[in-house]
Coordinates of C-alpha atoms and ligand atoms in Angstrom, one line a residue:
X222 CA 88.5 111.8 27.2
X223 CA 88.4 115.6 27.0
X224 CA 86.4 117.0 29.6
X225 CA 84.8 120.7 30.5
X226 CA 83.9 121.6 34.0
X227 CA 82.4 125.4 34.0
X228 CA 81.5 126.8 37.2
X229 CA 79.4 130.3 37.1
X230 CA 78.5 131.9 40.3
X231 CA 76.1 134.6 40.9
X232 CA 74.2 136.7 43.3
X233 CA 70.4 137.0 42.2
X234 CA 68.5 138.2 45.4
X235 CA 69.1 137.2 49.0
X236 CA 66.9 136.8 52.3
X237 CA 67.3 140.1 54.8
X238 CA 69.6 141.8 53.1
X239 CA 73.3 139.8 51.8
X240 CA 72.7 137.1 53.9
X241 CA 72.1 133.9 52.2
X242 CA 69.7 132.9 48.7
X243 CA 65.8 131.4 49.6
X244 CA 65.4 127.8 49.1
X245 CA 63.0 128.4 46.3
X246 CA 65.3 130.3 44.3
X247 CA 68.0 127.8 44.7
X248 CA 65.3 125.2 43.9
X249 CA 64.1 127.2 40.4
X250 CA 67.9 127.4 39.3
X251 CA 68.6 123.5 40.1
X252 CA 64.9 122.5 38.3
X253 CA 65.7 124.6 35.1
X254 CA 69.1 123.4 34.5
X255 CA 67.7 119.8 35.4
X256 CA 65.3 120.5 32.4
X257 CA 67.0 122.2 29.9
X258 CA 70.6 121.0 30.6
X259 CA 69.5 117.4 29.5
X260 CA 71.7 117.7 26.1
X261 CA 74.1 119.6 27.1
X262 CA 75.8 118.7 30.5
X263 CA 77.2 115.5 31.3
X264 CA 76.4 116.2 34.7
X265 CA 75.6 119.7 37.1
X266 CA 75.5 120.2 40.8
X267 CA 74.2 123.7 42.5
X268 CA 75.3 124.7 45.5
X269 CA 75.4 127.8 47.4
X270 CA 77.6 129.7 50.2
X271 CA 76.4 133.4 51.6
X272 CA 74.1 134.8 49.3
X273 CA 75.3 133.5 46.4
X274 CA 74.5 130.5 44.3
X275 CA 76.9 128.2 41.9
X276 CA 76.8 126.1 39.2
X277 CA 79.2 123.5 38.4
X278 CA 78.6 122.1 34.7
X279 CA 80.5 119.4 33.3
X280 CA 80.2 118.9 29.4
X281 CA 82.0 118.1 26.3
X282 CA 81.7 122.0 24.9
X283 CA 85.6 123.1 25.3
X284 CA 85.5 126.6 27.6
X285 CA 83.7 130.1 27.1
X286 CA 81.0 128.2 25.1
X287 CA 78.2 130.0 24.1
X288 CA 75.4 127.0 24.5
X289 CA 76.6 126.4 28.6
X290 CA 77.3 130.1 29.5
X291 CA 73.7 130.8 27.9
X292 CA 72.0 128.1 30.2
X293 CA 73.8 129.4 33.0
X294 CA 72.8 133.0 32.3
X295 CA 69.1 131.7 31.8
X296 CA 69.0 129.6 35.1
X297 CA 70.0 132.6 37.2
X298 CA 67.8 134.7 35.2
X299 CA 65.2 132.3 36.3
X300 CA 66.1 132.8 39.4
X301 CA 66.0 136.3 40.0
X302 CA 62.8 136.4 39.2
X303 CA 62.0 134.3 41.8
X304 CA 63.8 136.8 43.8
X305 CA 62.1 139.3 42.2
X306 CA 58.1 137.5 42.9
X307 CA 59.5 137.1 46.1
X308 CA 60.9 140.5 47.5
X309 CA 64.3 139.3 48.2
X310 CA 67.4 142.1 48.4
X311 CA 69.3 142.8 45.8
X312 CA 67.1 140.2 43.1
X313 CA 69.6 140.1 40.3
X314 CA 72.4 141.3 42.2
X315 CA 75.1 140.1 39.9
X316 CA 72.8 140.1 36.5
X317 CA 74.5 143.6 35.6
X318 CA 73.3 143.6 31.6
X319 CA 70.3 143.0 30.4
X320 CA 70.9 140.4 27.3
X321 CA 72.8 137.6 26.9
X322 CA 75.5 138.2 24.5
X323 CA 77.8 134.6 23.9
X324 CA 79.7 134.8 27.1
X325 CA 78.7 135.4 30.7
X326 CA 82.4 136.8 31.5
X327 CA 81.8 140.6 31.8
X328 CA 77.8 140.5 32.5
X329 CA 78.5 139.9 36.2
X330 CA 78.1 136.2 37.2
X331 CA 81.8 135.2 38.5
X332 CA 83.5 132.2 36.2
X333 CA 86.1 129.9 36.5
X334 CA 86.7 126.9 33.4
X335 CA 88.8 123.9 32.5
X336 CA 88.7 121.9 29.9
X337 CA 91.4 118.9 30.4
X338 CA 91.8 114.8 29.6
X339 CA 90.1 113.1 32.6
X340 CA 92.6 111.2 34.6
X341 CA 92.1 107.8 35.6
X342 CA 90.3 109.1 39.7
X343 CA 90.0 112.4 38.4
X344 CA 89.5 114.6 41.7
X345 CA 89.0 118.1 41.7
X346 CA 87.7 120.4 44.7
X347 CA 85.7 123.1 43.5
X348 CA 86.0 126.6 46.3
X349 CA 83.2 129.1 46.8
X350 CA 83.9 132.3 49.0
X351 CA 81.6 135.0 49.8
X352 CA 82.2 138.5 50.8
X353 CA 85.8 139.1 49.2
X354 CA 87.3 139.3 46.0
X355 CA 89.4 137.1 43.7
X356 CA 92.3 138.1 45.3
X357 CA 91.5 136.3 48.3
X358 CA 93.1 132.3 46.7
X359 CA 96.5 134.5 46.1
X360 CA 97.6 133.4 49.7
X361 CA 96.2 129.9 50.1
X362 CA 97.1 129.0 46.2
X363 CA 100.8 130.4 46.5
X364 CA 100.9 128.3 50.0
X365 CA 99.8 125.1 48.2
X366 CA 101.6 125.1 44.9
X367 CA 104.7 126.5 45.6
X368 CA 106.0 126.7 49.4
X369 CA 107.6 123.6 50.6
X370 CA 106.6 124.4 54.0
X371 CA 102.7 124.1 52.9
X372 CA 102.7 121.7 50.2
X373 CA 105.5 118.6 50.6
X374 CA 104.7 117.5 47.6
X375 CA 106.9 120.1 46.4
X376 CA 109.8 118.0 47.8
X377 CA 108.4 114.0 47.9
X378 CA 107.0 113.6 44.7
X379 CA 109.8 114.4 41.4
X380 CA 106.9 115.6 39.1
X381 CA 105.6 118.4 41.5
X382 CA 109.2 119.2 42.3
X383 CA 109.8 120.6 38.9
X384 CA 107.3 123.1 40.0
X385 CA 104.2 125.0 38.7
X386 CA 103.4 128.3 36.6
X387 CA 100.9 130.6 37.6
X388 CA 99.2 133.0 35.5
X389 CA 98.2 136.6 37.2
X390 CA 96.3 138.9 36.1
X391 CA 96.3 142.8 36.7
X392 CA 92.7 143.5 37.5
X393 CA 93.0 147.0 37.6
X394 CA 93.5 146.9 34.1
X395 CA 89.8 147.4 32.3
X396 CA 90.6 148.2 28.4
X397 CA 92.0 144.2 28.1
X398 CA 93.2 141.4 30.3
X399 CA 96.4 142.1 31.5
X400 CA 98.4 138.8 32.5
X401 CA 102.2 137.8 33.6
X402 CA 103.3 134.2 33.6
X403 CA 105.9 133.4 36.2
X404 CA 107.3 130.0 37.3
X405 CA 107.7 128.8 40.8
X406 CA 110.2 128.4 42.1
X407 CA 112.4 130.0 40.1
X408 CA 110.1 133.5 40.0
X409 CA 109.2 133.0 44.0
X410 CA 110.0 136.6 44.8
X411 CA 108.4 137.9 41.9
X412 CA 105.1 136.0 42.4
X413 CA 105.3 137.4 46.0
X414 CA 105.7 140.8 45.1
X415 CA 102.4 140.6 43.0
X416 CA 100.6 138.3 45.4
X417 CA 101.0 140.3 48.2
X418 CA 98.2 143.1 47.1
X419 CA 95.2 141.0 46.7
X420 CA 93.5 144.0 45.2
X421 CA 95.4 144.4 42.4
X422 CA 96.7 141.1 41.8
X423 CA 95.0 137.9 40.8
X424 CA 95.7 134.1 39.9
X425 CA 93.6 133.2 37.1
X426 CA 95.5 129.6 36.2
X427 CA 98.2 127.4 37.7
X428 CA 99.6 124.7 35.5
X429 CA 101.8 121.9 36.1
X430 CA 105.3 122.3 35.0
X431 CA 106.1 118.4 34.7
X432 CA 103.1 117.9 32.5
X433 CA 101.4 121.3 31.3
X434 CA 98.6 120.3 32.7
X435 CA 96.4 123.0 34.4
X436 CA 95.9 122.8 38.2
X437 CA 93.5 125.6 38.4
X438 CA 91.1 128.2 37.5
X439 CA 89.9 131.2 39.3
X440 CA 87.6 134.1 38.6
X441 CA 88.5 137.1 38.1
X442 CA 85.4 139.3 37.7
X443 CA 85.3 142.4 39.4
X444 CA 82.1 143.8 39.4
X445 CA 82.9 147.4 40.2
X446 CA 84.9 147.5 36.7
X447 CA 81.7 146.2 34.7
X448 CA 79.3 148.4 36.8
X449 CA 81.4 151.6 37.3
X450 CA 80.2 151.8 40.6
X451 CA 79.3 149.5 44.0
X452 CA 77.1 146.5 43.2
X453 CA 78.3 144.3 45.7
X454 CA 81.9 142.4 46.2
X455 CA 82.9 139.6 43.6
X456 CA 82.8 136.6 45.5
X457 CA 85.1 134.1 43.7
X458 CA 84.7 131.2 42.8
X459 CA 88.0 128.4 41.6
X460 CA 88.3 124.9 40.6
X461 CA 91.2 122.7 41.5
X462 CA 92.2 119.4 40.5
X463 CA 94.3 117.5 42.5
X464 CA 96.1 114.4 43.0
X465 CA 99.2 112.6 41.6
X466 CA 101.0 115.6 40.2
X467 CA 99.2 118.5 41.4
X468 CA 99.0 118.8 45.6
X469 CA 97.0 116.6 47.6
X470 CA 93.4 117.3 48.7
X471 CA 94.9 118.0 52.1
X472 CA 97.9 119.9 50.5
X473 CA 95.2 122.3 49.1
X474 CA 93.4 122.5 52.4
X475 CA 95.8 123.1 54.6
X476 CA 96.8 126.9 54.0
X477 CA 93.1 127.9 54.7
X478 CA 93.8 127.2 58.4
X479 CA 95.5 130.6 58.4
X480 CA 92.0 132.1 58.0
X481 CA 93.8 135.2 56.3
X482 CA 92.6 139.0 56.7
X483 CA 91.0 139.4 53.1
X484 CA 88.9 142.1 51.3
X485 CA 85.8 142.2 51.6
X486 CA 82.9 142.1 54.6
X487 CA 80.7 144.9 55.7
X488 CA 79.8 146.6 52.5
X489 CA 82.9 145.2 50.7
X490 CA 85.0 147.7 52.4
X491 CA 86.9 146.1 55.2
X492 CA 89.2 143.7 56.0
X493 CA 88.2 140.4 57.7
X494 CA 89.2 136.6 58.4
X495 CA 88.4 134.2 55.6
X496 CA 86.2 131.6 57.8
X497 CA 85.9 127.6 56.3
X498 CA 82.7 126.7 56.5
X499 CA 80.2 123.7 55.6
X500 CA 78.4 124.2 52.3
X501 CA 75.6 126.4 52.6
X502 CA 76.1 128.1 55.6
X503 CA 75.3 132.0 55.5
X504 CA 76.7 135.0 56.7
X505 CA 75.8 136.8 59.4
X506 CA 77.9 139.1 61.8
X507 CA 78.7 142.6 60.1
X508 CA 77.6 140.8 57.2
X509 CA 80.6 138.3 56.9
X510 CA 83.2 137.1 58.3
X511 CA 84.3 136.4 54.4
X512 CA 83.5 132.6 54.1
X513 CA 84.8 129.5 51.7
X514 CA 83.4 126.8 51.2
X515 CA 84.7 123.4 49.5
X516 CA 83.5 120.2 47.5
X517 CA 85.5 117.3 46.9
X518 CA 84.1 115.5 44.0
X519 CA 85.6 112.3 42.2
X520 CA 84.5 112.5 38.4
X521 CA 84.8 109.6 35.6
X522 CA 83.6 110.2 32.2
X523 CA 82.8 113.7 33.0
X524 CA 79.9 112.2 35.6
X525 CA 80.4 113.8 39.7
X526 CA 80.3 111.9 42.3
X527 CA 78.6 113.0 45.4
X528 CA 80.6 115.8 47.4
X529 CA 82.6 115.8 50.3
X530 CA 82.1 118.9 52.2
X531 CA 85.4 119.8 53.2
X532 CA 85.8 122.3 55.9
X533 CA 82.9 120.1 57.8
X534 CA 85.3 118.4 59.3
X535 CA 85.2 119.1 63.3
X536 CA 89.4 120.1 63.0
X537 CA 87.8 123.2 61.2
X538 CA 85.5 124.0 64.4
X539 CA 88.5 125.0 65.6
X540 CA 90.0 127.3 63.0
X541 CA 86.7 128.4 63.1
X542 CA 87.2 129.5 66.4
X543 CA 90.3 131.5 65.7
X544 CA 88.8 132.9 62.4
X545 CA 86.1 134.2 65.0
X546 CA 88.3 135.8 67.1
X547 CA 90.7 137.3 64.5
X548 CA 86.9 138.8 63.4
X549 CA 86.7 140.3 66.5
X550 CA 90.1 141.5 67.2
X551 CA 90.1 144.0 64.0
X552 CA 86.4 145.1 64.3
X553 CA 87.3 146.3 67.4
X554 CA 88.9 149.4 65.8
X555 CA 86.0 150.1 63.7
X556 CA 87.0 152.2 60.6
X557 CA 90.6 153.0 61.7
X558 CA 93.7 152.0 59.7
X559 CA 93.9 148.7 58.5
X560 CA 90.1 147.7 59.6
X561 CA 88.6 149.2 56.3
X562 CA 89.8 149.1 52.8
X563 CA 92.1 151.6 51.5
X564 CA 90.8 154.5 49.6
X565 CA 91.0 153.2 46.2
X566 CA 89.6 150.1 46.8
X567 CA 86.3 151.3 49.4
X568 CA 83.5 150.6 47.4
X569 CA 81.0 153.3 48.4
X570 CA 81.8 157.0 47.3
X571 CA 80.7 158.2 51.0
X572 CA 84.2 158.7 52.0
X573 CA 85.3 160.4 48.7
X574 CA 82.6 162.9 48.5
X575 CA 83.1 163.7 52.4
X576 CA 86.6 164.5 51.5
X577 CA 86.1 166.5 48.5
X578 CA 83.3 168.8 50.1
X579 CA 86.4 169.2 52.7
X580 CA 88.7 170.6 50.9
X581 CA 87.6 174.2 50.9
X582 CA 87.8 174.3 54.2
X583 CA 91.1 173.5 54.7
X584 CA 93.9 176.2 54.8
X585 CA 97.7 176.8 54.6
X586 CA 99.1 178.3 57.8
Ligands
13P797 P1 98.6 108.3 47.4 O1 100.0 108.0 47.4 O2 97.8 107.1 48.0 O3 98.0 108.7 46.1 O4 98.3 109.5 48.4 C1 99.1 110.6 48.3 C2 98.3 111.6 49.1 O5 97.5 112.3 48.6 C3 98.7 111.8 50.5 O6 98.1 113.0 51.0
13P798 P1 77.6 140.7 48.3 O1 78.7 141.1 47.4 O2 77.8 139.3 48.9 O3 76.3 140.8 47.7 O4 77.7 141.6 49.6 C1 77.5 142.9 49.5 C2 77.6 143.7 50.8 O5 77.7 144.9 50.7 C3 77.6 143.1 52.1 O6 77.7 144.0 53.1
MG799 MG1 74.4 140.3 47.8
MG800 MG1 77.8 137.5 47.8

């Protein structure tokens, strides 16, 4: 059977300041699509990570449909306006237009789809991060799908062996999508090249090679692009199935250990450790570090099983503790070098209006 899993993120008002959502917001968005979702979902779990709040939908309705993107849009509507009601910051953060017009792509809310046949023990681990961008899977996806070193698979199971093909897209580009499809391993140095500017760079989809079947799905938002100016990072949200010939669970898990520097943090400007966490957990020091989060569900006939939280496992204490101190190790040199964001990516205009009223007072000697 042909099933649909949509998962739309979105920031719609957070408690002192981009910390984490108020349980009565989280509670409006899961109580609306509980009552109007009836028809249409097969199933929905909300969850949260930060200050921002997701929605994974399972249906029968194929991807970008209009019916599930509007209920999305409508739950988040409902909930920033219990933001709204109840003074939270930034209530409708991420709601950057004001109607609904088919799609939710380009209106703010982050989204990452897949429509696929259900395998017989379908699993699938859906990610969450707050306070960095899309670009931030390019290390841990290249790590699991196509480096030996990461992902065994690669080398013990035939199927995976033949390899996978991941889609990247060039965010920078606004008129259209931009997108490359290279094949690992084959393209290795090529994916690398792109992959290495997290910024620029993004995977959208990986599909298997043996079977054409899609691995994953990433979003790809960026808000600056749709709001021509600062409205907060882009927080991304993918979907991963895995299992017989895609990576193990543990295949997928295991390059987040290297808690990589990733844009993002303080005011979406710096650089900082992406940090595992347990579902829900908020941020907190200089508003970050950047956090993931991770759900293991099992689905059958489109219906989820509970979760498994992922990174609550007490091994990720410990990486926890090293994500901490890498944290600590770069904010120690404050705005200098590579702390913060290079100039083209800083998402306040401080810094480029300070230089600009400089130049007249600079001279040639
Ligand atoms: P199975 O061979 O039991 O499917 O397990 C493979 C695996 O996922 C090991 O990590
Ligand atoms: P969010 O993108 O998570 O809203 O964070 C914005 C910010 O500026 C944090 O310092
Ligand atoms: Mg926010
Ligand atoms: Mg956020």
């Amino acid at each position: 059977m042909k099933i649909t899993l949509s998962t739309i993120k979105a920031d719609v008002g957070s408690v002192g300041g981009h910390l984490c959502p108020s349980p009565e917001v989280v509670a409006r968005v899961r109580e609306y699509l509980e009552r109007e979702g009836g028809g249409l979902l097969i199933d929905h779990y909300v969850t949260q990570v930060g200050d921002d709040i997701c929605l994974l939908l399972s249906h029968r309705e194929g991807v970008g449909n209009h019916e599930v993107h509007r209920l999305a849009w409508e739950a988040f509507r409902v909930g920033a306006r219990v933001a709204k009601e109840e003074g939270l910051y930034g209530a409708g953060q991420d709601l950057l237009k004001s109607a609904f017009s088919g799609n939710v792509r380009g209106l703010g809310p982050g989204v990452a789809e897949m429509e696929f046949e259900e395998r017989p023990g379908e699993a699938i681990l859906l990610l969450l991060a707050d306070k960095t961008s899309p670009g931030a899977y390019n290390l841990p996806f290249y790590l699991a799908f196509a480096d030996p070193m990461y992902c065994s698979g690669l080398i013990l199971s035939p199927k995976m062996g033949k390899g996978f093909a991941f889609t990247i897209m060039d965010v920078a580009h606004t008129e259209a999508d931009r997108v490359i499809e290279l094949s690992a391993p084959e393209d290795l140095y090529d994916i690398a090249t792109l992959l290495r500017d997290p910024d620029r760079f993004v995977i959208e989809k990986i599909r298997s090679r043996a079977t054409g079947e899609q691995a994953v799905a990433c979003s790809t938002t960026r808000l600056h692009n749709i709001a021509g100016r600062y409205v907060g990072k882009d927080d991304p949200v993918a979907l991963v199935r895995v299992q017989r010939d895609f990576p193990a669970i543990g295949e997928v898990l295991a390059p987040f250990a290297l808690a990589p520097y990733v844009p993002g943090f303080m005011r979406g400007s710096h650089y900082g450790p992406l940090m595992p966490v347990p579902e829900g957990t908020p941020v907190s020091f200089f508003d970050g570090p950047p956090v993931v989060m991770g759900l293991a569900f099992s689905i059958h006939s489109g219906t989820l099983t509970d979760p498994v939280d992922v990174f609550a496992h007490t091994f990720w204490d410990h990486i926890r503790q090293g994500a901490a101190e890498k944290a600590l190790e770069l904010r120690r040199q404050g705005f200098y070098g590579p702390a913060m964001l290079p100039f083209a990516e800083l998402e306040y205009t401080g810094i480029m209006e300070r230089l600009e009223a400089l130049e007249e007072r600079f001279f040639l000697r």
